[in-house]
Coordinates of C-alpha atoms and ligand atoms in Angstrom, one line a residue:
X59 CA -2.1 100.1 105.7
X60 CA -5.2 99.4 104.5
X61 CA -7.4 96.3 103.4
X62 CA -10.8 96.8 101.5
X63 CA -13.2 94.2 101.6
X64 CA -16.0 94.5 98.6
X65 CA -18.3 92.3 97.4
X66 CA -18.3 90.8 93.9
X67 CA -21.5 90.2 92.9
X68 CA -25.2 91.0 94.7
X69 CA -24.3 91.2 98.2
X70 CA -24.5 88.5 100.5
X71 CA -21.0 86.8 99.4
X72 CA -20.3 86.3 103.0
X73 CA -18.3 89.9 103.7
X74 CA -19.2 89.4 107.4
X75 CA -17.0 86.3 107.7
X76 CA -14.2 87.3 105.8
X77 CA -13.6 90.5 107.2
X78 CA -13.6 88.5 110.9
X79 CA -11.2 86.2 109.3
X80 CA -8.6 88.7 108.4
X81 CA -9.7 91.6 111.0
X82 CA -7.2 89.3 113.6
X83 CA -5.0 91.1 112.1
X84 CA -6.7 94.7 112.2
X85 CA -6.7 97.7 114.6
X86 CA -10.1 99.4 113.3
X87 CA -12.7 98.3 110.8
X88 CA -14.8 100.9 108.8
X89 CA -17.9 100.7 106.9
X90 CA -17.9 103.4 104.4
X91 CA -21.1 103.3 102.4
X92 CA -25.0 102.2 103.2
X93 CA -26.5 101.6 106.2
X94 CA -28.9 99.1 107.9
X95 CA -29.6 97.3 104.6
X96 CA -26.7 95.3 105.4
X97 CA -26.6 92.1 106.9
X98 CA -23.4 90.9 107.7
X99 CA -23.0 87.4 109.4
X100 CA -20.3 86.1 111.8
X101 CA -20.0 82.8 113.4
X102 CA -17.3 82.3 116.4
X103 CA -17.7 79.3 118.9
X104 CA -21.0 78.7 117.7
X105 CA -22.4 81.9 118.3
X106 CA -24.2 84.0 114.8
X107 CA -24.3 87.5 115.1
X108 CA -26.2 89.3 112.2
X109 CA -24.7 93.1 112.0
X110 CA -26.0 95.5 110.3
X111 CA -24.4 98.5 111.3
X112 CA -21.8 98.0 113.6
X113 CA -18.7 97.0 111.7
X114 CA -18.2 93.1 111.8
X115 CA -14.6 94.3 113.9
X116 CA -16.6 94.6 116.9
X117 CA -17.2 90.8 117.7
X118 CA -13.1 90.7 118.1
X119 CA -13.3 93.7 120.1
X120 CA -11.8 96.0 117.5
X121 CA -12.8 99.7 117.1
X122 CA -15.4 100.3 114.6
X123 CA -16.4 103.0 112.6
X124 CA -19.2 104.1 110.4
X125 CA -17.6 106.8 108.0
X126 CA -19.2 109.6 106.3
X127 CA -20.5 107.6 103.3
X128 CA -22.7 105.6 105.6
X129 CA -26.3 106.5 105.9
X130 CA -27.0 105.6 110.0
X131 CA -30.5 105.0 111.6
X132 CA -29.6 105.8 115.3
X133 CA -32.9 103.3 116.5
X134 CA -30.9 100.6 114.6
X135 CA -26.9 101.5 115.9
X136 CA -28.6 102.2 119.6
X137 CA -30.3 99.0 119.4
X138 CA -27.2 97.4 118.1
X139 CA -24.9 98.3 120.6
X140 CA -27.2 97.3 123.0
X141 CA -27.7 94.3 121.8
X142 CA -24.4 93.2 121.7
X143 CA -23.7 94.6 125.1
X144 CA -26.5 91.9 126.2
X145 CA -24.2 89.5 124.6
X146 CA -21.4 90.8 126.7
X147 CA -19.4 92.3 123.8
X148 CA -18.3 95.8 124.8
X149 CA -18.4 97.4 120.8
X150 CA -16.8 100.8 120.6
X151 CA -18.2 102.4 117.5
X152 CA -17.0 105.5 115.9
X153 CA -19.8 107.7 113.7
X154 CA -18.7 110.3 111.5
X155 CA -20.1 113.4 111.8
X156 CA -20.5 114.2 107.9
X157 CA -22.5 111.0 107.7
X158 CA -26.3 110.7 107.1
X159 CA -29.3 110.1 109.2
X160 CA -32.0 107.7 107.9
X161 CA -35.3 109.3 109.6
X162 CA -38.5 108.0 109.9
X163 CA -39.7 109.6 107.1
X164 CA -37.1 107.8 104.7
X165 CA -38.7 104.6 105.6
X166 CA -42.2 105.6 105.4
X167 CA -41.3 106.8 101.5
X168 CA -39.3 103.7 100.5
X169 CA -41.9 102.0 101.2
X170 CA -44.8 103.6 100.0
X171 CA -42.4 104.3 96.2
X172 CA -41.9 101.2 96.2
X173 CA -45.6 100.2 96.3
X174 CA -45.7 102.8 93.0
X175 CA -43.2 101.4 91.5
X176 CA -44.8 97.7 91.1
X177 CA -47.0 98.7 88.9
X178 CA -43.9 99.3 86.3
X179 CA -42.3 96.0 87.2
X180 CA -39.3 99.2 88.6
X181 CA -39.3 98.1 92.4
X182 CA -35.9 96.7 93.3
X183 CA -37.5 95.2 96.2
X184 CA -35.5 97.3 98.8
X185 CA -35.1 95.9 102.7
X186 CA -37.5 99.3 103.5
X187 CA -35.0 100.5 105.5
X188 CA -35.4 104.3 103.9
X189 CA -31.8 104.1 102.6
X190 CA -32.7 105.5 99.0
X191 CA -34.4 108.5 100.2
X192 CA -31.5 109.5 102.8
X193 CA -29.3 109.5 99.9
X194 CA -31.2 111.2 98.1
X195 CA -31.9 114.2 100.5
X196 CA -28.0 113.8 100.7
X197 CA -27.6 114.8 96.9
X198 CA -30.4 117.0 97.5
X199 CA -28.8 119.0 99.9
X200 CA -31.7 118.9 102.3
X201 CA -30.2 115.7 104.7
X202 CA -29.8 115.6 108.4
X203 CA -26.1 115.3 109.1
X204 CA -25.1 112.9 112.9
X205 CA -23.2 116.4 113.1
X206 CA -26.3 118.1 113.6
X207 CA -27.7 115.4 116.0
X208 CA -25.0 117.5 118.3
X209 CA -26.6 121.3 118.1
X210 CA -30.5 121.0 118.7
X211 CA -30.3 124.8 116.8
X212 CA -29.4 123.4 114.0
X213 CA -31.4 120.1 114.1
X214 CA -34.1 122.2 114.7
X215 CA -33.9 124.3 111.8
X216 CA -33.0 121.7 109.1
X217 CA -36.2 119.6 110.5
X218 CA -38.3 122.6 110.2
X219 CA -37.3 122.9 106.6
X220 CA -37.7 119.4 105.2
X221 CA -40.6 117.7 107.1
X222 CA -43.2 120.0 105.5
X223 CA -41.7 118.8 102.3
X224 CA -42.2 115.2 103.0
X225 CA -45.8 116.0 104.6
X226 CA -46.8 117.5 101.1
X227 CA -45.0 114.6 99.0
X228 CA -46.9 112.1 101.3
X229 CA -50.1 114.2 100.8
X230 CA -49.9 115.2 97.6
X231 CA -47.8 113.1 95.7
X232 CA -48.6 109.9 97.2
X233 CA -52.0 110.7 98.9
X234 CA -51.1 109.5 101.9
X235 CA -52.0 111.6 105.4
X236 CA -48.8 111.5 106.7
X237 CA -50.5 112.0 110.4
X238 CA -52.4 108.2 109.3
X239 CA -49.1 106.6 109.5
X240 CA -48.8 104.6 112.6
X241 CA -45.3 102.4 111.9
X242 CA -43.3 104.0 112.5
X243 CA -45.0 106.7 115.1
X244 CA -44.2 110.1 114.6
X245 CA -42.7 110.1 111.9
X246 CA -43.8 113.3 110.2
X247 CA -43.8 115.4 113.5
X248 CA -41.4 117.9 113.6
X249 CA -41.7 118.5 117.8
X250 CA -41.6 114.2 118.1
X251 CA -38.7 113.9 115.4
X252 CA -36.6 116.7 117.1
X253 CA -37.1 116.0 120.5
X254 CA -35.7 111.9 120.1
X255 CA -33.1 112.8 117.4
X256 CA -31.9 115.7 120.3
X257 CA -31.7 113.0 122.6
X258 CA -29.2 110.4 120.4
X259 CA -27.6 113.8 119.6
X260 CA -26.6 113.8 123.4
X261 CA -26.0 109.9 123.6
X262 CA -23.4 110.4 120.5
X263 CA -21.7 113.0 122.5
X264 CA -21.8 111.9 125.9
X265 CA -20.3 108.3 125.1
X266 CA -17.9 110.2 122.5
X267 CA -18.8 108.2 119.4
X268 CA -18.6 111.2 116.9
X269 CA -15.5 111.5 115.1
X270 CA -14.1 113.5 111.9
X271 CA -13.2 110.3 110.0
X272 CA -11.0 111.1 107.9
X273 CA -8.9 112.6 109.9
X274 CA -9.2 110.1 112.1
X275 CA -8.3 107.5 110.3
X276 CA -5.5 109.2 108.2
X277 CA -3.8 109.4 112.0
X278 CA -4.4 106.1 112.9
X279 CA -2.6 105.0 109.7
X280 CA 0.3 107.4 110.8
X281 CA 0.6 106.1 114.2
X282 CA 0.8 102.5 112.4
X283 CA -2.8 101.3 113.2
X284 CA -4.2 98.8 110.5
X285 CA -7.2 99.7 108.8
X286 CA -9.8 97.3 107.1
X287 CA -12.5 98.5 105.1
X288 CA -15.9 96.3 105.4
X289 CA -17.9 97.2 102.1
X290 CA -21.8 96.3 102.4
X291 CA -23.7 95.0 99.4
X292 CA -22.0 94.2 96.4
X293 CA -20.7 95.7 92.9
X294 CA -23.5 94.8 91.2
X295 CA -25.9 96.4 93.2
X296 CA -23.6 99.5 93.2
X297 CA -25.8 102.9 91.8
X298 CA -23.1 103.6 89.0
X299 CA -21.8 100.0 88.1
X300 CA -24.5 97.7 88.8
X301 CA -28.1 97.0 87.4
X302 CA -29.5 100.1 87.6
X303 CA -32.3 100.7 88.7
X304 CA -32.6 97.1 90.6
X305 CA -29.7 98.6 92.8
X306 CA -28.8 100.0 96.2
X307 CA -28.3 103.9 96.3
X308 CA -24.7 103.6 97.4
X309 CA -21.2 102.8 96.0
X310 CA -20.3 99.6 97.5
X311 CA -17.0 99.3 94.8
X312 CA -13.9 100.3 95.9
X313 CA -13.9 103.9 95.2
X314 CA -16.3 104.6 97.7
X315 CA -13.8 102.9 100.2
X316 CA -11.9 106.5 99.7
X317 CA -14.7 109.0 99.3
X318 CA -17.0 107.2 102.1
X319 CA -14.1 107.4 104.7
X320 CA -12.3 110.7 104.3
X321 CA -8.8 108.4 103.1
X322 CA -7.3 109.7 100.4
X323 CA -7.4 107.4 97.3
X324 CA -3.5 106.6 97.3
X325 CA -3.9 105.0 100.7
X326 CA -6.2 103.0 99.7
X327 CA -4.9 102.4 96.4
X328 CA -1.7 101.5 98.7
X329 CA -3.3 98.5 100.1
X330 CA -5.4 95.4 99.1
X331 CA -8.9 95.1 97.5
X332 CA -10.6 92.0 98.1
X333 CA -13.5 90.5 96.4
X334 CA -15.6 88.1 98.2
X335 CA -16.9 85.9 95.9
X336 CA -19.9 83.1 96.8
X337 CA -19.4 80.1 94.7
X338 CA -23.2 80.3 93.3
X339 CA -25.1 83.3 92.9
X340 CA -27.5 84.4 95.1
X341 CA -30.1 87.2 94.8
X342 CA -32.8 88.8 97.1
X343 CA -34.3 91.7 95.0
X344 CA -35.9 91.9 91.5
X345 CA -33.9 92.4 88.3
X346 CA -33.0 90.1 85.4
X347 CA -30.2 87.1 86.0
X348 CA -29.0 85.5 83.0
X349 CA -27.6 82.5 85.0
X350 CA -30.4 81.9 87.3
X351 CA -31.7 78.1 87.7
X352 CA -35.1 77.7 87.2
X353 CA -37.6 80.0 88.8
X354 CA -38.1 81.4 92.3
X355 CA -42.0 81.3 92.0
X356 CA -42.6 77.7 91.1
X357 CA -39.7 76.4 93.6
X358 CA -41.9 78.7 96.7
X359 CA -44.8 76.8 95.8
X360 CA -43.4 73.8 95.7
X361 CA -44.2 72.9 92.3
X362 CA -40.8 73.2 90.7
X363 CA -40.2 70.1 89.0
X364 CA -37.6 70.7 86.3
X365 CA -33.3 69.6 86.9
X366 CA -32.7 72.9 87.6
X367 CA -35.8 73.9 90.4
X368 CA -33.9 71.1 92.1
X369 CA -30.4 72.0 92.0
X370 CA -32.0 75.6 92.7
X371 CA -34.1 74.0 96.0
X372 CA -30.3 71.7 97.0
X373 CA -28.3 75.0 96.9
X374 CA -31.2 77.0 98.6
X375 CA -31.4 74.5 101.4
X376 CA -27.5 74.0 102.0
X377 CA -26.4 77.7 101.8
X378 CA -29.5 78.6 103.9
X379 CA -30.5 80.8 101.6
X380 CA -33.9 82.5 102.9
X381 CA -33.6 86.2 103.2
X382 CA -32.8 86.9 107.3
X383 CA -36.1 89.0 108.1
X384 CA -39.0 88.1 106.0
X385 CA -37.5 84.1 105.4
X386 CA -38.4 84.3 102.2
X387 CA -36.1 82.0 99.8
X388 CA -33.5 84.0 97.9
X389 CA -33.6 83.2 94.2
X390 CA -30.1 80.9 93.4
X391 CA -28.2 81.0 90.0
X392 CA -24.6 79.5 88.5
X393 CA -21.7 82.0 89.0
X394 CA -21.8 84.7 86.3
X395 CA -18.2 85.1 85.5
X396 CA -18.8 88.6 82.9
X397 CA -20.6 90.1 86.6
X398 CA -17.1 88.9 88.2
X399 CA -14.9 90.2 85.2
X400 CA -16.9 93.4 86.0
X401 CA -16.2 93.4 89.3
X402 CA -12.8 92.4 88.8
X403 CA -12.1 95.6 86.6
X404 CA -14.6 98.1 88.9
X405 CA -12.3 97.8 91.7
X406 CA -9.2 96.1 91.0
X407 CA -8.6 93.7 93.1
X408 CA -6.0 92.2 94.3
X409 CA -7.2 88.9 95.8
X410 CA -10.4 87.3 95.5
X411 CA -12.1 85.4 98.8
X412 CA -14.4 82.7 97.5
X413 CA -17.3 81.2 100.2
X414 CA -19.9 78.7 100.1
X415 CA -17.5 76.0 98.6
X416 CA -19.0 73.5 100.8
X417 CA -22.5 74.2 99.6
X418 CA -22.1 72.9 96.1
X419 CA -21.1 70.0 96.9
X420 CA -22.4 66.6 96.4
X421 CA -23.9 68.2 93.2
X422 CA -22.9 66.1 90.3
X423 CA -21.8 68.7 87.6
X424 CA -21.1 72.7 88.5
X425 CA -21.6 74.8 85.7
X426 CA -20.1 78.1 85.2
X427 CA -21.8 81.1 82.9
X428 CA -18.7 81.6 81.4
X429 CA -19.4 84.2 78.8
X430 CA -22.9 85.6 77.1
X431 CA -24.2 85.8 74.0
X432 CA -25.7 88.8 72.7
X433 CA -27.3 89.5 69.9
X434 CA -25.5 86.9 68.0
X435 CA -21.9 88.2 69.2
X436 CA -20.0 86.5 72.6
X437 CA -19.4 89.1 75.4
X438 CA -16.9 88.8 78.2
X439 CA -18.4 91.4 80.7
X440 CA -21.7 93.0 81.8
X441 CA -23.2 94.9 78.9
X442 CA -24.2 98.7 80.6
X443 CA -27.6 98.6 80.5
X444 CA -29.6 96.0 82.3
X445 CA -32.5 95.4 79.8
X446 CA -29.2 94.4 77.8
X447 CA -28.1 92.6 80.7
X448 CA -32.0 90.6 80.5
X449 CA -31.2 89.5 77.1
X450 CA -27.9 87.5 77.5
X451 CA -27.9 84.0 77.2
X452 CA -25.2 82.3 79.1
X453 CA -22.1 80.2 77.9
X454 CA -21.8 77.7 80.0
X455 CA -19.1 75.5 81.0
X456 CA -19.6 72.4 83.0
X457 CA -17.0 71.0 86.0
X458 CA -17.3 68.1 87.7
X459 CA -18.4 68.3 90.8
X460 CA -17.0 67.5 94.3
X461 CA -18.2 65.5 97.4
X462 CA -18.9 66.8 100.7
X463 CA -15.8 65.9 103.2
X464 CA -15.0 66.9 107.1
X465 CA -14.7 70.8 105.9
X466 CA -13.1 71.9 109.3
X467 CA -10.5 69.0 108.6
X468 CA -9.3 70.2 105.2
X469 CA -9.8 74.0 106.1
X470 CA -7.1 73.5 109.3
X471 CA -4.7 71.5 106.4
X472 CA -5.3 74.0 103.9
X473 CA -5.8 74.8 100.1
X474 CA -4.1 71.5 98.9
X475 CA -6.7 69.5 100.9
X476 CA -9.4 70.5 98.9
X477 CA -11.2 68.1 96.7
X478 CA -9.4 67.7 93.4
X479 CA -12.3 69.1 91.3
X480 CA -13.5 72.1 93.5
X481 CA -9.5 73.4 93.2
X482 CA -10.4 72.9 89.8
X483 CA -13.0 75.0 89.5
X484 CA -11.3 77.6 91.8
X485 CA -8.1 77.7 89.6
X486 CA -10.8 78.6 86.6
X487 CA -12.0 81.5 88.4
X488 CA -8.8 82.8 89.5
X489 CA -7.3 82.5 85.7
X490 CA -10.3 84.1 84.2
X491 CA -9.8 87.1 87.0
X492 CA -6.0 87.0 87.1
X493 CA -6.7 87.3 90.0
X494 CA -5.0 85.2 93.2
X495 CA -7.4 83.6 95.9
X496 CA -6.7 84.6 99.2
X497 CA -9.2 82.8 101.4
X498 CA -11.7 79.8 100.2
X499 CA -14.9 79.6 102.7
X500 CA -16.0 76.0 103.0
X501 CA -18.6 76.8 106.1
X502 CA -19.8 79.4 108.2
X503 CA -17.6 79.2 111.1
X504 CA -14.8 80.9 111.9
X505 CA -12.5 77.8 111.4
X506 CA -14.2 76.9 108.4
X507 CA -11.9 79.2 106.1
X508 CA -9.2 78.3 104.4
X509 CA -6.3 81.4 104.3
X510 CA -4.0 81.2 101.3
X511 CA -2.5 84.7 102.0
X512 CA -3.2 86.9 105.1
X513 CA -3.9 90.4 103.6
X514 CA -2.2 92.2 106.3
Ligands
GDP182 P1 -22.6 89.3 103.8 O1 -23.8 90.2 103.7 O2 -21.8 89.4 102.6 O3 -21.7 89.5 105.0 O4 -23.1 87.8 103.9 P2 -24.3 87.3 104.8 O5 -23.8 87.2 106.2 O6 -25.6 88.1 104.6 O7 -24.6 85.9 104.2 C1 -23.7 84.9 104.1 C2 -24.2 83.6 104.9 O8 -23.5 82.5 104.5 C3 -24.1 83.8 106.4 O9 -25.1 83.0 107.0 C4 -22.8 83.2 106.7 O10 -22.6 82.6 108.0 C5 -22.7 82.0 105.6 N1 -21.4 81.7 105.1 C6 -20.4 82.6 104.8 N2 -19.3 81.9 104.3 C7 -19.8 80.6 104.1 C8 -19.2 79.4 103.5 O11 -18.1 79.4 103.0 N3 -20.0 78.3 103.6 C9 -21.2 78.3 104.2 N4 -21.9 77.1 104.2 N5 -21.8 79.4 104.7 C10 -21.1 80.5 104.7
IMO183 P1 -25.2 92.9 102.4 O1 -24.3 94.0 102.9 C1 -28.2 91.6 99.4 C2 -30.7 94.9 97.7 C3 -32.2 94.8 98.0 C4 -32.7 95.5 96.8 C5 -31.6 96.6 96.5 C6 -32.0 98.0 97.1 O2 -25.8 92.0 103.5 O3 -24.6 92.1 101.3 P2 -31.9 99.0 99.5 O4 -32.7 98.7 100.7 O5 -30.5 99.0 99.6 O6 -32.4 100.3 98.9 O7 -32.3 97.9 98.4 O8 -30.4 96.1 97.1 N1 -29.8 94.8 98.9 C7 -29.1 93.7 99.3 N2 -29.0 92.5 98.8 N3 -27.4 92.0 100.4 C8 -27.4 93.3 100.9 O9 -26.5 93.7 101.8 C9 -28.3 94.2 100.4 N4 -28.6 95.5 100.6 C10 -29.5 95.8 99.7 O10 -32.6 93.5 98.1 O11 -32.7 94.7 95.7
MG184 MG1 -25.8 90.1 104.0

């Protein structure tokens, strides 16, 4: 059987924490789309690990695997591993051979198009970690495969083919001397690139980490394994159903959860979606929000004065919302209930987890954009295009808020213990999904979840 764990909204819904909550109960945990973008936090005994490539699975010793959908930096999964070996984890991760490798050169470009892009207000403020331009060498048929990482004759030839393209993109596209860039070293050097990608070639296969996944997953299933599928990012920032072009260049919905792992879609289908859900909405990257409290510049320079700056700064510093690498605050906003209907639809789930319960409170009201108004008529769900998107004004409704209590207390007595108002405002969101919560988060910990139903 299988459980899919997807995030709702604009990644960062706390995926990391519900996947270690129910992966107790798992065998193997797969990632099956994007790559080192992720960031995927998991708190046990006090201890935070941020992973953003090895599934979360690993810090309960389970086997992870990065399926075919992913796109893998082998600096970042090496470094990873070894990481976590310092921490005296033993992680045994599984890479499929059909999925891509993020080069050098893919970080180089996303950064320099996203310099361009500025200009037009089109950057979507990626994390740089050349995951748009892996995928789209993918589509463009001109990727580097981890199965050619295992025959230097064919890494070889592909490398010979497509760095002289990116030399002359650099050159003459971008006018940029591809032999002027210093971070990363090498990184339009055919010899240099094909010498170290050789050598994690021969890592991969002398620690055994390649696998066909879907064929190693669809026997795992038949030999009763359980199988839980960890989703990066989040719907909205998914390249077909989110806000294009402020997106990722993956398919973090459900669907991908199939195609990104080599399971057919009726085994999937077969087993439970979840949507992880934070209880606010929190964004890193560019792009309209219709329900976003006041406004990121002023509150960074410390001159936000209005009600909402503050609410914005209380949520901010009680969710620790500052983006991981760069610390720079996240931009904070009400839940947006058409981006959850959305959602809701995109990938049918069948439960909903909802984190960050704890944050919100002491606030005195929570509001809710409960539906948007555009041009003059009230819409239920995400209108398709995102200048549309710009445009909505939100319906809010307003629930009282809740105070802050001894969250480990009422997350070991359960759902009931909640405060009266935050069930309250949980009910709402199940009702307007139809959809039944699972989990409620009510801190980072481990302990600090509340489990309504176990998936598994
Ligand atoms: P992911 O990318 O969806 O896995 O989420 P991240 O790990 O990037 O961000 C979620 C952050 O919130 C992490 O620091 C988590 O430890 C933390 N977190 C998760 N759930 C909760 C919750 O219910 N309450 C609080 N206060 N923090 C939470
Ligand atoms: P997790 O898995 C939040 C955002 C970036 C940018 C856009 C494209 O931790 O939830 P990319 O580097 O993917 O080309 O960037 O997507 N983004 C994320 N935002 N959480 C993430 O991952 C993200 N991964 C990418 O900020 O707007
Ligand atoms: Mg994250």
């Amino acid at each position: 059987m299988t459980v899919t764990i997807v995030g709702a909204q604009l990644g960062d819904e706390g995926k990391g924490g519900v996947v270690d909550v129910f992966s107790d109960a798992a065998d193997i945990i797969v990632r099956y789309q994007g790559g080192d973008n992720a960031g995927h936090t998991v708190v046990e005994d006090d201890e935070e690990y941020k992973l953003s490539l090895v599934p979360s699975g690993a810090i309960r010793g389970k086997i992870g695997v990065l399926g075919n959908g992913c796109v893998v930096n082998p600096r970042t999964l090496f470094t990873e591993i070894d990481k976590l070996q310092d921490r005296g984890l033993s992680p045994d991760v599984r890479v499929a051979r059909r999925a891509h490798v993020i080069l050098p050169y893919h970080r180089v470009i996303d950064g320099i198009e996203e310099d361009t892009k500025e200009d037009d207000d089109l950057a979507a403020g990626t994390t740089g970690r050349g995951i748009g331009p892996t995928y789209e060498d993918k589509a463009g048929r001109r990727g580097i495969r981890i199965g050619d990482l295992l025959d230097p004759e064919v890494l070889r030839a592909r490398l010979e083919y497509v760095v002289p393209q990116k030399r002359e993109l650099l050159s003459s596209v971008y006018g940029v001397d591809p032999d002027e860039i210093e971070d990363p070293e090498n990184a339009f050097d055919i010899d240099a690139l094909y010498e170290e990608y050789k050598s994690y070639g021969e890592r991969l296969k002398e620690e055994g980490m390649t696998v066909n996944s879907g064929a190693f997953l669809t026997q795992a299933i038949e030999d009763g394994n359980k199988v839980m599928l960890e989703g990066a990012q989040g719907t909205s920032l998914d390249i077909d159903h989110g806000v294009y072009p402020y997106v990722t260049s993956s398919n973090p919905s459900a669907g991908a959860a199939s195609v990104g792992t080599g399971l057919g879609v009726t085994t999937v289908g077969q087993g439970e979606v979840i949507g992880v859900i934070k209880a606010y909405l929190s964004r890193v990257g560019t792009g309209p929000l219709p329900t976003e409290l006041g406004d990121i510049d002023e509150q960074t320079a410390g001159s936000g004065t209005t009600a909402e700056d503050e609410i914005a700064s209380y949520i901010r510093d009680r969710g620790g919302e500052y983006g991981t690498v760069t610390g720079r605050p996240r931009r904070v906003g009400w839940i947006d209930m058409p981006m959850l209907r959305h959602a809701t639809r995109t990938n049918g789930f069948t439960g909903i987890a909802v984190n960050h319960i704890d944050v919100l409170a002491g606030l005195e009201t929570v509001k809710v954009g409960h539906s948007y108004t555009l041009d003059g008529e009230e819409q239920l769900t995400m209108p398709t295009t995102t200048e549309e998107w710009g445009q909505c004004e939100p319906n809010y409704r307003e629930f009282d808020g809740w105070d802050d209590v001894d969250w480990k207390q009422v997350s070991e007595q359960g759902y009931e213990a909640l405060p009266e108002n935050a069930q309250e405002y949980l009910d709402y969101i199940s009702s307007e999904l139809s959809v039944p919560v699972y989990a409620v988060g009510v801190g980072a910990e481990r302990d600090e979840t509340i489990i309504r139903k176990h998936p598994f």
